[in-house]
Amino acid sequence: MPAARPAGAGVGLVDRYGRRATDMRLSLTDKCNLRCTYCMPAEGLEWLSKQAVMSASEIVRIVGIGVGRLGVRELRLTGGEPLVRHDLVDIIAELRRNHPELPISMTTNGVGLAKKVAPLKAAGLTRINVSLDSLHEETFTKLTRRPFLDQVLAGVDAAWAAGLGPVKLNAVLMRGINDAEAPSLLAWAVERGYELRFIEQMPLDADHGWTRRNMITAAEIRDLLSTDFVLTPDPRARDGAPAERFEVRRRVAGSGAGLGPVLGTVGIIASVTEPFCSDCRRTRITAEGRIMSCLFSREEFDLLVLLRSGASDDDLARRWQDAMWLKPKAHGMDHVGLDAPDFVQPDRSMSAIGG
Ligand SMILES: Nc1nc2c(ncn2[C@@H]2O[C@H](COP(=O)(O)OP(=O)(O)OP(=O)(O)O)[C@@H](O)[C@H]2O)c(=O)[nH]1
Ligand SMILES: C[S@@+](CC[C@H](N)C(=O)[O-])C[C@H]1O[C@@H](n2cnc3c(N)ncnc32)[C@H](O)[C@@H]1O
Ligand code: SF4
Ligand code: SF4
């Protein structure tokens, strides 16, 4: 067990490896209306009770502590599926009232998004990321186990039209299912001005079906795209972001890279083969108010029980700092390696952690 946070560790959410978490990811719910194969089992999971999940006022208080005392500079709302929370718009409005300058983004599967974009924007949401693994009805339904592609596409367009851009799209590539679709998905995205990111599948599925051999790697993704496109590193600083970004140009037979116009940007999130843990700036709060210092943490620290027992903001801030001090170096361990022999997949699925 590593030593506890020393008195002189400094302000904010610092850890033993010299990182400072400024990017807060907050799960609003563990519930979801899709059943993506890389995340949830077909039958779903046993949902948390309403009482177990943070209320709107508890969320607002916790975010207030993060921003006001601990140096949180940006907030991402996630889940489960944040849109299934009935008080979502009220939560965002209250957060915005308290933190006029805070970037507040949301990651969503886009189901039912189209009719909510106007209130979300009006409440103060800054921008949105939507998961979209396929443009083909059949493939989409196979991957998500639900026939909602049209709703997701309508949601993406509506988000852009409502000014919730830049709209980023997340696609997890699965071998033999949607990997061959990578170039057409990218062509579709750049044509509309969306930033597509391809994501390496991580071992966070409730079914525990992940294998290193079967996952599509970042190198394969670059290769898959290279027939149609030329990718060159995006000159903008990566700044701790999971996605490595590339400028996208169409490959024209007989011409070299850089000759055609830049069509847009693509990101590759290579959590497995090209990890970015040494630059990690994340702190996570699960829907039931537990601090997870890393996506793969096996240790969680309860903030909500403390809050409900009447703790002061000082006590809560200290608990959060203590938890973050113990943040693992990478992938829940003291070294990188989601395929290392000592890696143990967390009991929680991505949906239950808050992706
Ligand atoms: N290894 C690792 N991967 C993460 C982490 N957080 C998110 N991811 C992966 O990154 C993907 C994209 O996350 P998003 O929620 O869309 O947001 P983002 O890319 O972090 O943020 P922006 O680019 O600022 O919009 C997720 O689907 C995960 O697969 C993390 O803390 N560690
Ligand atoms: C857990 S979901 C929560 C938000 C929302 N339900 C959605 O799907 O966008 C957040 C992100 O995690 C990604 N994700 C889920 N399981 C994953 C896995 N095993 N490996 C990599 N990314 C995963 C999804 O593709 C999605 O972009
Ligand atoms: S990835 Fe998102 S949409 Fe898909 S099952 Fe998980 S929480 Fe739901
Ligand atoms: S695996 Fe853990 S340390 Fe690595 S980037 Fe994700 S949250 Fe940060």
CSV table of C-alpha atoms and ligand atoms in Angstrom, one decimal:
chain,number,residue,atom,x,y,z
A,1,MET,CA,0.0,0.0,0.0
A,2,PRO,CA,1.6,3.4,-1.0
A,3,ALA,CA,2.1,6.0,1.6
A,4,ALA,CA,-0.7,8.5,2.3
A,5,ARG,CA,-0.5,12.0,0.9
A,6,PRO,CA,2.2,14.0,2.8
A,7,ALA,CA,1.4,17.3,4.3
A,8,GLY,CA,3.4,19.3,1.8
A,9,ALA,CA,2.0,17.6,-1.3
A,10,GLY,CA,0.6,20.9,-2.6
A,11,VAL,CA,-2.8,22.3,-3.5
A,12,GLY,CA,-5.1,20.7,-6.0
A,13,LEU,CA,-5.5,17.1,-7.1
A,14,VAL,CA,-1.9,16.1,-7.4
A,15,ASP,CA,-0.6,12.5,-7.4
A,16,ARG,CA,2.6,10.7,-6.5
A,17,TYR,CA,3.9,10.9,-10.1
A,18,GLY,CA,3.7,14.7,-10.3
A,19,ARG,CA,0.5,14.8,-12.3
A,20,ARG,CA,-2.3,17.3,-11.5
A,21,ALA,CA,-5.9,16.5,-12.4
A,22,THR,CA,-7.8,19.4,-13.8
A,23,ASP,CA,-10.3,17.5,-16.0
A,24,MET,CA,-13.2,16.2,-14.0
A,25,ARG,CA,-15.4,13.4,-15.5
A,26,LEU,CA,-18.7,13.0,-13.7
A,27,SER,CA,-21.1,10.1,-14.3
A,28,LEU,CA,-24.7,11.2,-14.0
A,29,THR,CA,-26.1,7.7,-14.1
A,30,ASP,CA,-25.2,4.0,-14.7
A,31,LYS,CA,-28.3,3.4,-16.8
A,32,CYS,CA,-28.3,3.2,-20.6
A,33,ASN,CA,-30.7,2.6,-23.4
A,34,LEU,CA,-28.1,0.9,-25.7
A,35,ARG,CA,-26.2,-2.3,-25.1
A,36,CYS,CA,-22.9,-1.8,-26.9
A,37,THR,CA,-21.2,-5.1,-27.1
A,38,TYR,CA,-17.8,-3.6,-25.9
A,39,CYS,CA,-19.5,-2.1,-22.8
A,40,MET,CA,-22.7,-3.8,-21.6
A,41,PRO,CA,-24.1,-7.3,-21.6
A,42,ALA,CA,-27.2,-8.0,-23.8
A,43,GLU,CA,-29.4,-8.3,-20.7
A,44,GLY,CA,-28.2,-5.0,-19.2
A,45,LEU,CA,-26.9,-4.6,-15.7
A,46,GLU,CA,-28.5,-4.3,-12.4
A,47,TRP,CA,-29.1,-0.5,-12.1
A,48,LEU,CA,-28.3,1.5,-9.0
A,49,SER,CA,-31.3,2.6,-6.9
A,50,LYS,CA,-32.4,6.2,-7.2
A,51,GLN,CA,-31.3,6.7,-3.6
A,52,ALA,CA,-27.8,5.4,-4.4
A,53,VAL,CA,-27.2,7.9,-7.2
A,54,MET,CA,-26.0,11.4,-6.5
A,55,SER,CA,-28.9,13.9,-6.5
A,56,ALA,CA,-28.7,17.2,-8.5
A,57,SER,CA,-27.8,19.2,-5.4
A,58,GLU,CA,-25.1,16.7,-4.4
A,59,ILE,CA,-23.6,16.9,-7.9
A,60,VAL,CA,-23.7,20.7,-7.8
A,61,ARG,CA,-21.9,20.7,-4.4
A,62,ILE,CA,-19.2,18.2,-5.5
A,63,VAL,CA,-18.5,20.1,-8.7
A,64,GLY,CA,-18.4,23.3,-6.7
A,65,ILE,CA,-15.7,21.8,-4.4
A,66,GLY,CA,-13.7,20.6,-7.5
A,67,VAL,CA,-13.8,23.9,-9.2
A,68,GLY,CA,-13.7,26.2,-6.2
A,69,ARG,CA,-11.0,24.5,-4.2
A,70,LEU,CA,-9.2,21.8,-6.2
A,71,GLY,CA,-8.3,23.4,-9.5
A,72,VAL,CA,-10.8,21.6,-11.8
A,73,ARG,CA,-10.8,23.5,-15.0
A,74,GLU,CA,-13.2,21.5,-17.2
A,75,LEU,CA,-16.1,19.2,-16.6
A,76,ARG,CA,-17.4,16.3,-18.7
A,77,LEU,CA,-20.8,14.8,-18.0
A,78,THR,CA,-21.0,11.1,-18.9
A,79,GLY,CA,-22.5,7.8,-17.8
A,80,GLY,CA,-24.1,5.4,-18.6
A,81,GLU,CA,-26.2,7.6,-20.8
A,82,PRO,CA,-26.5,11.1,-19.4
A,83,LEU,CA,-29.6,11.9,-21.5
A,84,VAL,CA,-31.7,9.3,-19.6
A,85,ARG,CA,-31.5,11.5,-16.5
A,86,HIS,CA,-34.7,13.6,-16.3
A,87,ASP,CA,-33.1,16.5,-14.4
A,88,LEU,CA,-30.1,16.8,-16.8
A,89,VAL,CA,-31.0,20.2,-18.1
A,90,ASP,CA,-31.6,21.5,-14.5
A,91,ILE,CA,-28.2,20.2,-13.4
A,92,ILE,CA,-26.4,21.9,-16.3
A,93,ALA,CA,-28.3,25.1,-15.7
A,94,GLU,CA,-27.3,25.2,-12.0
A,95,LEU,CA,-23.7,24.3,-12.8
A,96,ARG,CA,-23.6,27.1,-15.3
A,97,ARG,CA,-25.1,29.6,-12.9
A,98,ASN,CA,-22.4,28.7,-10.3
A,99,HIS,CA,-19.5,28.5,-12.9
A,100,PRO,CA,-20.1,30.9,-15.7
A,101,GLU,CA,-16.7,30.3,-17.4
A,102,LEU,CA,-16.4,26.5,-16.9
A,103,PRO,CA,-16.3,24.4,-20.1
A,104,ILE,CA,-19.0,21.8,-19.6
A,105,SER,CA,-19.1,19.0,-22.2
A,106,MET,CA,-21.1,15.9,-22.4
A,107,THR,CA,-20.5,12.4,-24.0
A,108,THR,CA,-23.7,10.8,-25.2
A,109,ASN,CA,-24.9,8.0,-27.4
A,110,GLY,CA,-27.2,10.5,-29.1
A,111,VAL,CA,-30.5,8.6,-28.6
A,112,GLY,CA,-33.2,11.2,-28.2
A,113,LEU,CA,-30.7,14.0,-28.5
A,114,ALA,CA,-32.3,15.9,-31.3
A,115,LYS,CA,-35.2,17.1,-29.3
A,116,LYS,CA,-33.0,18.0,-26.3
A,117,VAL,CA,-30.3,20.1,-28.0
A,118,ALA,CA,-32.1,23.4,-27.6
A,119,PRO,CA,-32.7,23.2,-23.9
A,120,LEU,CA,-29.2,21.8,-23.3
A,121,LYS,CA,-27.6,24.7,-25.2
A,122,ALA,CA,-29.9,27.2,-23.4
A,123,ALA,CA,-28.9,25.7,-20.0
A,124,GLY,CA,-25.3,26.3,-20.8
A,125,LEU,CA,-23.8,23.1,-22.1
A,126,THR,CA,-20.6,24.0,-24.0
A,127,ARG,CA,-20.1,21.2,-26.5
A,128,ILE,CA,-20.9,17.5,-27.1
A,129,ASN,CA,-19.3,14.2,-28.2
A,130,VAL,CA,-21.5,11.6,-29.7
A,131,SER,CA,-20.7,7.9,-30.0
A,132,LEU,CA,-21.3,6.6,-33.5
A,133,ASP,CA,-19.7,3.3,-34.6
A,134,SER,CA,-21.4,2.7,-37.9
A,135,LEU,CA,-23.5,4.4,-40.6
A,136,HIS,CA,-25.2,1.1,-41.6
A,137,GLU,CA,-28.4,0.3,-39.8
A,138,GLU,CA,-27.6,-3.4,-39.6
A,139,THR,CA,-24.0,-2.9,-38.2
A,140,PHE,CA,-25.2,-0.2,-35.8
A,141,THR,CA,-27.9,-2.5,-34.5
A,142,LYS,CA,-25.5,-5.4,-34.2
A,143,LEU,CA,-23.0,-3.4,-32.2
A,144,THR,CA,-25.4,-1.5,-30.0
A,145,ARG,CA,-28.1,-4.2,-29.9
A,146,ARG,CA,-30.7,-1.5,-30.5
A,147,PRO,CA,-32.2,-0.1,-33.9
A,148,PHE,CA,-31.6,3.6,-33.2
A,149,LEU,CA,-29.2,4.7,-35.9
A,150,ASP,CA,-31.6,7.3,-37.3
A,151,GLN,CA,-32.1,9.0,-33.9
A,152,VAL,CA,-28.3,9.2,-33.4
A,153,LEU,CA,-27.7,10.7,-36.8
A,154,ALA,CA,-30.5,13.2,-36.2
A,155,GLY,CA,-29.0,14.0,-32.8
A,156,VAL,CA,-25.5,14.7,-34.3
A,157,ASP,CA,-26.8,17.1,-36.9
A,158,ALA,CA,-29.1,18.8,-34.4
A,159,ALA,CA,-26.2,19.3,-31.9
A,160,TRP,CA,-24.1,21.0,-34.6
A,161,ALA,CA,-27.0,23.2,-35.8
A,162,ALA,CA,-27.7,24.2,-32.2
A,163,GLY,CA,-24.1,25.5,-31.8
A,164,LEU,CA,-22.9,22.6,-29.5
A,165,GLY,CA,-19.8,22.2,-31.6
A,166,PRO,CA,-17.1,21.3,-32.3
A,167,VAL,CA,-19.1,18.0,-32.5
A,168,LYS,CA,-16.7,15.1,-31.9
A,169,LEU,CA,-17.7,11.5,-32.8
A,170,ASN,CA,-16.4,8.4,-31.1
A,171,ALA,CA,-16.1,5.1,-32.9
A,172,VAL,CA,-14.8,1.9,-31.3
A,173,LEU,CA,-13.6,-0.3,-34.1
A,174,MET,CA,-14.4,-4.0,-33.7
A,175,ARG,CA,-12.7,-6.6,-35.9
A,176,GLY,CA,-14.9,-8.0,-38.6
A,177,ILE,CA,-17.9,-5.9,-37.6
A,178,ASN,CA,-17.2,-2.2,-38.4
A,179,ASP,CA,-13.4,-2.0,-39.0
A,180,ALA,CA,-13.8,-2.0,-42.8
A,181,GLU,CA,-16.1,1.0,-42.5
A,182,ALA,CA,-13.4,3.2,-41.1
A,183,PRO,CA,-12.6,5.1,-44.3
A,184,SER,CA,-16.3,5.8,-45.2
A,185,LEU,CA,-17.1,6.9,-41.7
A,186,LEU,CA,-14.2,9.4,-41.9
A,187,ALA,CA,-15.3,10.6,-45.3
A,188,TRP,CA,-18.8,11.2,-44.0
A,189,ALA,CA,-17.5,13.0,-40.9
A,190,VAL,CA,-15.1,15.4,-42.6
A,191,GLU,CA,-17.7,16.3,-45.2
A,192,ARG,CA,-20.0,17.5,-42.4
A,193,GLY,CA,-17.3,19.2,-40.3
A,194,TYR,CA,-17.4,16.7,-37.5
A,195,GLU,CA,-14.2,15.5,-35.7
A,196,LEU,CA,-14.2,11.7,-35.8
A,197,ARG,CA,-12.1,9.8,-33.3
A,198,PHE,CA,-11.3,6.1,-33.6
A,199,ILE,CA,-10.9,4.4,-30.2
A,200,GLU,CA,-9.0,1.2,-29.4
A,201,GLN,CA,-11.3,-1.1,-27.5
A,202,MET,CA,-10.3,-1.4,-23.9
A,203,PRO,CA,-10.9,-4.3,-21.5
A,204,LEU,CA,-13.9,-2.6,-19.8
A,205,ASP,CA,-16.7,-4.7,-21.2
A,206,ALA,CA,-19.1,-6.3,-18.7
A,207,ASP,CA,-18.8,-9.6,-20.6
A,208,HIS,CA,-15.0,-9.7,-20.2
A,209,GLY,CA,-14.7,-10.7,-23.9
A,210,TRP,CA,-11.7,-8.4,-24.7
A,211,THR,CA,-8.5,-9.9,-26.1
A,212,ARG,CA,-5.4,-8.0,-27.1
A,213,ARG,CA,-5.1,-10.2,-30.3
A,214,ASN,CA,-8.6,-9.3,-31.4
A,215,MET,CA,-8.6,-5.6,-30.8
A,216,ILE,CA,-8.0,-3.2,-33.7
A,217,THR,CA,-4.8,-1.2,-32.9
A,218,ALA,CA,-4.0,2.4,-33.7
A,219,ALA,CA,-1.4,1.2,-36.3
A,220,GLU,CA,-4.1,-0.9,-38.0
A,221,ILE,CA,-6.5,2.1,-38.0
A,222,ARG,CA,-3.8,4.3,-39.6
A,223,ASP,CA,-3.3,1.6,-42.2
A,224,LEU,CA,-7.0,1.2,-42.8
A,225,LEU,CA,-7.3,4.9,-43.5
A,226,SER,CA,-4.2,5.2,-45.7
A,227,THR,CA,-5.7,3.8,-48.9
A,228,ASP,CA,-8.1,6.8,-49.1
A,229,PHE,CA,-6.5,9.4,-47.0
A,230,VAL,CA,-3.1,11.0,-46.1
A,231,LEU,CA,-2.9,11.8,-42.4
A,232,THR,CA,-0.3,14.3,-41.1
A,233,PRO,CA,0.2,15.2,-37.4
A,234,ASP,CA,-2.1,18.1,-36.3
A,235,PRO,CA,0.2,21.0,-35.4
A,236,ARG,CA,-2.0,22.0,-32.4
A,237,ALA,CA,-0.6,20.9,-29.0
A,238,ARG,CA,-2.0,17.6,-27.7
A,239,ASP,CA,-2.3,19.1,-24.2
A,240,GLY,CA,-3.0,15.9,-22.3
A,241,ALA,CA,-5.8,14.8,-24.6
A,242,PRO,CA,-6.4,11.1,-25.2
A,243,ALA,CA,-6.8,11.6,-28.9
A,244,GLU,CA,-3.7,12.0,-31.1
A,245,ARG,CA,-5.0,14.2,-33.9
A,246,PHE,CA,-4.2,14.2,-37.6
A,247,GLU,CA,-5.0,16.5,-40.4
A,248,VAL,CA,-6.9,14.6,-43.2
A,249,ARG,CA,-6.3,15.0,-46.9
A,250,ARG,CA,-7.7,12.8,-49.6
A,251,ARG,CA,-5.1,10.6,-51.3
A,252,VAL,CA,-4.8,11.4,-54.9
A,253,ALA,CA,-3.1,8.8,-57.2
A,254,GLY,CA,0.3,10.1,-58.3
A,255,SER,CA,0.4,13.1,-55.8
A,256,GLY,CA,2.4,13.4,-52.6
A,257,ALA,CA,1.1,14.2,-49.1
A,258,GLY,CA,0.2,17.8,-48.4
A,259,LEU,CA,-0.9,18.6,-52.0
A,260,GLY,CA,-4.6,18.5,-51.5
A,261,PRO,CA,-6.6,20.7,-49.1
A,262,VAL,CA,-7.1,19.7,-45.5
A,263,LEU,CA,-10.5,18.3,-45.2
A,264,GLY,CA,-10.7,18.1,-41.5
A,265,THR,CA,-9.2,16.3,-38.5
A,266,VAL,CA,-9.3,12.8,-37.2
A,267,GLY,CA,-8.3,11.6,-33.8
A,268,ILE,CA,-7.0,8.2,-32.7
A,269,ILE,CA,-7.4,7.2,-29.1
A,270,ALA,CA,-4.8,4.5,-28.5
A,271,SER,CA,-5.3,3.7,-24.8
A,272,VAL,CA,-3.9,0.2,-25.2
A,273,THR,CA,-1.0,0.4,-27.7
A,274,GLU,CA,0.1,4.0,-27.3
A,275,PRO,CA,-1.0,5.0,-23.8
A,276,PHE,CA,-1.0,8.6,-22.7
A,277,CYS,CA,-1.1,8.0,-18.9
A,278,SER,CA,2.0,10.0,-18.1
A,279,ASP,CA,0.1,13.1,-19.1
A,280,CYS,CA,-3.2,12.1,-17.5
A,281,ARG,CA,-5.2,15.0,-16.1
A,282,ARG,CA,-8.4,13.1,-15.1
A,283,THR,CA,-10.3,12.6,-12.0
A,284,ARG,CA,-13.6,10.7,-12.0
A,285,ILE,CA,-16.7,10.6,-9.9
A,286,THR,CA,-19.0,7.7,-10.4
A,287,ALA,CA,-22.8,8.0,-10.4
A,288,GLU,CA,-22.9,6.9,-6.8
A,289,GLY,CA,-20.3,9.5,-5.8
A,290,ARG,CA,-17.1,7.4,-5.6
A,291,ILE,CA,-13.8,8.9,-6.6
A,292,MET,CA,-11.9,6.8,-9.2
A,293,SER,CA,-8.5,8.3,-9.7
A,294,CYS,CA,-7.9,6.1,-12.9
A,295,LEU,CA,-10.3,4.5,-15.3
A,296,PHE,CA,-8.8,1.1,-14.2
A,297,SER,CA,-8.6,1.8,-10.5
A,298,ARG,CA,-9.4,-1.1,-8.3
A,299,GLU,CA,-9.7,1.1,-5.3
A,300,GLU,CA,-12.5,3.6,-5.0
A,301,PHE,CA,-13.1,6.3,-2.4
A,302,ASP,CA,-16.6,7.2,-1.3
A,303,LEU,CA,-17.3,10.9,-1.4
A,304,LEU,CA,-21.1,10.7,-1.3
A,305,VAL,CA,-21.4,8.7,2.0
A,306,LEU,CA,-19.1,11.3,3.6
A,307,LEU,CA,-21.1,14.1,2.1
A,308,ARG,CA,-24.4,12.6,3.4
A,309,SER,CA,-22.9,12.2,6.8
A,310,GLY,CA,-22.6,16.0,7.2
A,311,ALA,CA,-19.0,16.5,6.2
A,312,SER,CA,-17.7,20.0,5.5
A,313,ASP,CA,-16.4,21.1,2.1
A,314,ASP,CA,-12.9,21.0,3.7
A,315,ASP,CA,-13.4,17.3,4.7
A,316,LEU,CA,-14.7,16.4,1.2
A,317,ALA,CA,-11.8,18.2,-0.5
A,318,ARG,CA,-9.3,16.4,1.6
A,319,ARG,CA,-10.8,13.0,0.9
A,320,TRP,CA,-10.7,13.8,-2.8
A,321,GLN,CA,-7.0,14.9,-2.6
A,322,ASP,CA,-6.1,11.8,-0.6
A,323,ALA,CA,-7.7,9.6,-3.2
A,324,MET,CA,-6.0,11.3,-6.1
A,325,TRP,CA,-2.6,11.1,-4.4
A,326,LEU,CA,-2.8,7.3,-4.7
A,327,LYS,CA,-3.7,7.5,-8.4
A,328,PRO,CA,-1.9,4.6,-10.2
A,329,LYS,CA,0.9,5.4,-12.6
A,330,ALA,CA,-1.0,3.9,-15.6
A,331,HIS,CA,-3.9,1.5,-16.3
A,332,GLY,CA,-4.6,0.9,-12.7
A,333,MET,CA,-1.1,-0.3,-12.0
A,334,ASP,CA,2.4,1.1,-11.5
A,335,HIS,CA,3.2,0.5,-15.1
A,336,VAL,CA,1.4,0.6,-18.5
A,337,GLY,CA,0.0,-2.6,-20.0
A,338,LEU,CA,-3.6,-3.6,-20.5
A,339,ASP,CA,-2.3,-6.9,-21.8
A,340,ALA,CA,0.3,-7.3,-19.0
A,341,PRO,CA,0.1,-10.5,-16.9
A,342,ASP,CA,-0.6,-8.6,-13.7
A,343,PHE,CA,-3.4,-6.5,-15.3
A,344,VAL,CA,-6.8,-7.2,-13.6
A,345,GLN,CA,-9.9,-6.0,-15.4
A,346,PRO,CA,-12.0,-3.8,-13.1
A,347,ASP,CA,-15.3,-5.4,-12.0
A,348,ARG,CA,-17.1,-2.4,-13.3
A,349,SER,CA,-17.9,-2.0,-17.0
A,350,MET,CA,-17.2,1.3,-18.8
A,351,SER,CA,-20.9,2.3,-18.3
A,352,ALA,CA,-20.7,1.8,-14.6
A,353,ILE,CA,-17.5,3.7,-14.2
A,354,GLY,CA,-18.4,6.7,-16.4
A,355,GLY,CA,-16.4,6.6,-19.7
B,1,LIG,N1,-7.2,5.4,-21.2
B,1,LIG,C1,-8.2,6.2,-21.0
B,1,LIG,N2,-9.1,6.4,-22.0
B,1,LIG,C2,-10.1,7.3,-21.8
B,1,LIG,C3,-10.2,8.0,-20.6
B,1,LIG,N3,-11.3,8.8,-20.7
B,1,LIG,C4,-11.9,8.5,-21.9
B,1,LIG,N4,-11.1,7.6,-22.6
B,1,LIG,C5,-11.4,7.1,-23.9
B,1,LIG,O1,-11.6,8.2,-24.7
B,1,LIG,C6,-12.8,8.2,-25.4
B,1,LIG,C7,-13.3,9.5,-25.7
B,1,LIG,O2,-13.7,10.2,-24.5
B,1,LIG,P1,-14.7,11.4,-24.6
B,1,LIG,O3,-15.6,11.3,-23.4
B,1,LIG,O4,-15.4,11.5,-25.9
B,1,LIG,O5,-13.8,12.7,-24.5
B,1,LIG,P2,-12.3,13.1,-24.6
B,1,LIG,O6,-11.8,12.5,-25.9
B,1,LIG,O7,-11.7,12.7,-23.4
B,1,LIG,O8,-12.3,14.7,-24.6
B,1,LIG,P3,-12.4,15.8,-25.7
B,1,LIG,O9,-11.5,15.5,-26.9
B,1,LIG,O10,-11.9,17.0,-25.0
B,1,LIG,O11,-13.8,16.0,-26.2
B,1,LIG,C8,-13.7,7.3,-24.5
B,1,LIG,O12,-14.6,6.7,-25.3
B,1,LIG,C9,-12.7,6.4,-23.9
B,1,LIG,O13,-12.6,5.2,-24.8
B,1,LIG,C10,-9.2,7.8,-19.6
B,1,LIG,O14,-9.3,8.4,-18.6
B,1,LIG,N5,-8.3,6.9,-19.9
B,2,LIG,C1,-19.2,4.6,-21.5
B,2,LIG,S1,-19.8,5.7,-22.7
B,2,LIG,C2,-20.8,6.9,-21.8
B,2,LIG,C3,-21.5,7.9,-22.6
B,2,LIG,C4,-22.5,7.5,-23.6
B,2,LIG,N1,-23.3,6.4,-23.2
B,2,LIG,C5,-21.8,7.1,-24.9
B,2,LIG,O1,-21.8,6.0,-25.3
B,2,LIG,O2,-21.2,8.1,-25.5
B,2,LIG,C6,-18.4,6.8,-23.1
B,2,LIG,C7,-17.5,6.3,-24.2
B,2,LIG,O3,-16.9,5.1,-23.8
B,2,LIG,C8,-16.6,4.3,-24.9
B,2,LIG,N2,-16.4,3.0,-24.5
B,2,LIG,C9,-17.3,2.1,-23.9
B,2,LIG,N3,-16.7,0.9,-23.7
B,2,LIG,C10,-15.5,1.0,-24.2
B,2,LIG,C11,-14.4,0.1,-24.3
B,2,LIG,N4,-14.5,-1.2,-23.9
B,2,LIG,N5,-13.3,0.5,-24.9
B,2,LIG,C12,-13.1,1.7,-25.4
B,2,LIG,N6,-14.1,2.7,-25.3
B,2,LIG,C13,-15.3,2.3,-24.7
B,2,LIG,C14,-17.9,4.5,-25.8
B,2,LIG,O4,-17.6,4.3,-27.1
B,2,LIG,C15,-18.2,6.0,-25.5
B,2,LIG,O5,-17.6,6.8,-26.5
B,3,SF4,S1,-20.9,2.8,-24.6
B,3,SF4,FE1,-22.4,4.3,-23.8
B,3,SF4,S2,-24.2,3.8,-25.1
B,3,SF4,FE2,-22.9,2.1,-25.3
B,3,SF4,S3,-23.7,0.7,-23.7
B,3,SF4,FE3,-21.9,1.8,-22.9
B,3,SF4,S4,-22.9,3.5,-21.8
B,3,SF4,FE4,-24.4,2.7,-23.2
B,4,SF4,S1,-5.7,4.6,-17.9
B,4,SF4,FE1,-5.8,5.8,-16.0
B,4,SF4,S2,-3.8,6.9,-15.9
B,4,SF4,FE2,-4.1,6.2,-18.0
B,4,SF4,S3,-5.1,7.9,-19.1
B,4,SF4,FE3,-6.7,6.6,-18.4
B,4,SF4,S4,-7.3,7.4,-16.3
B,4,SF4,FE4,-5.3,8.3,-16.9
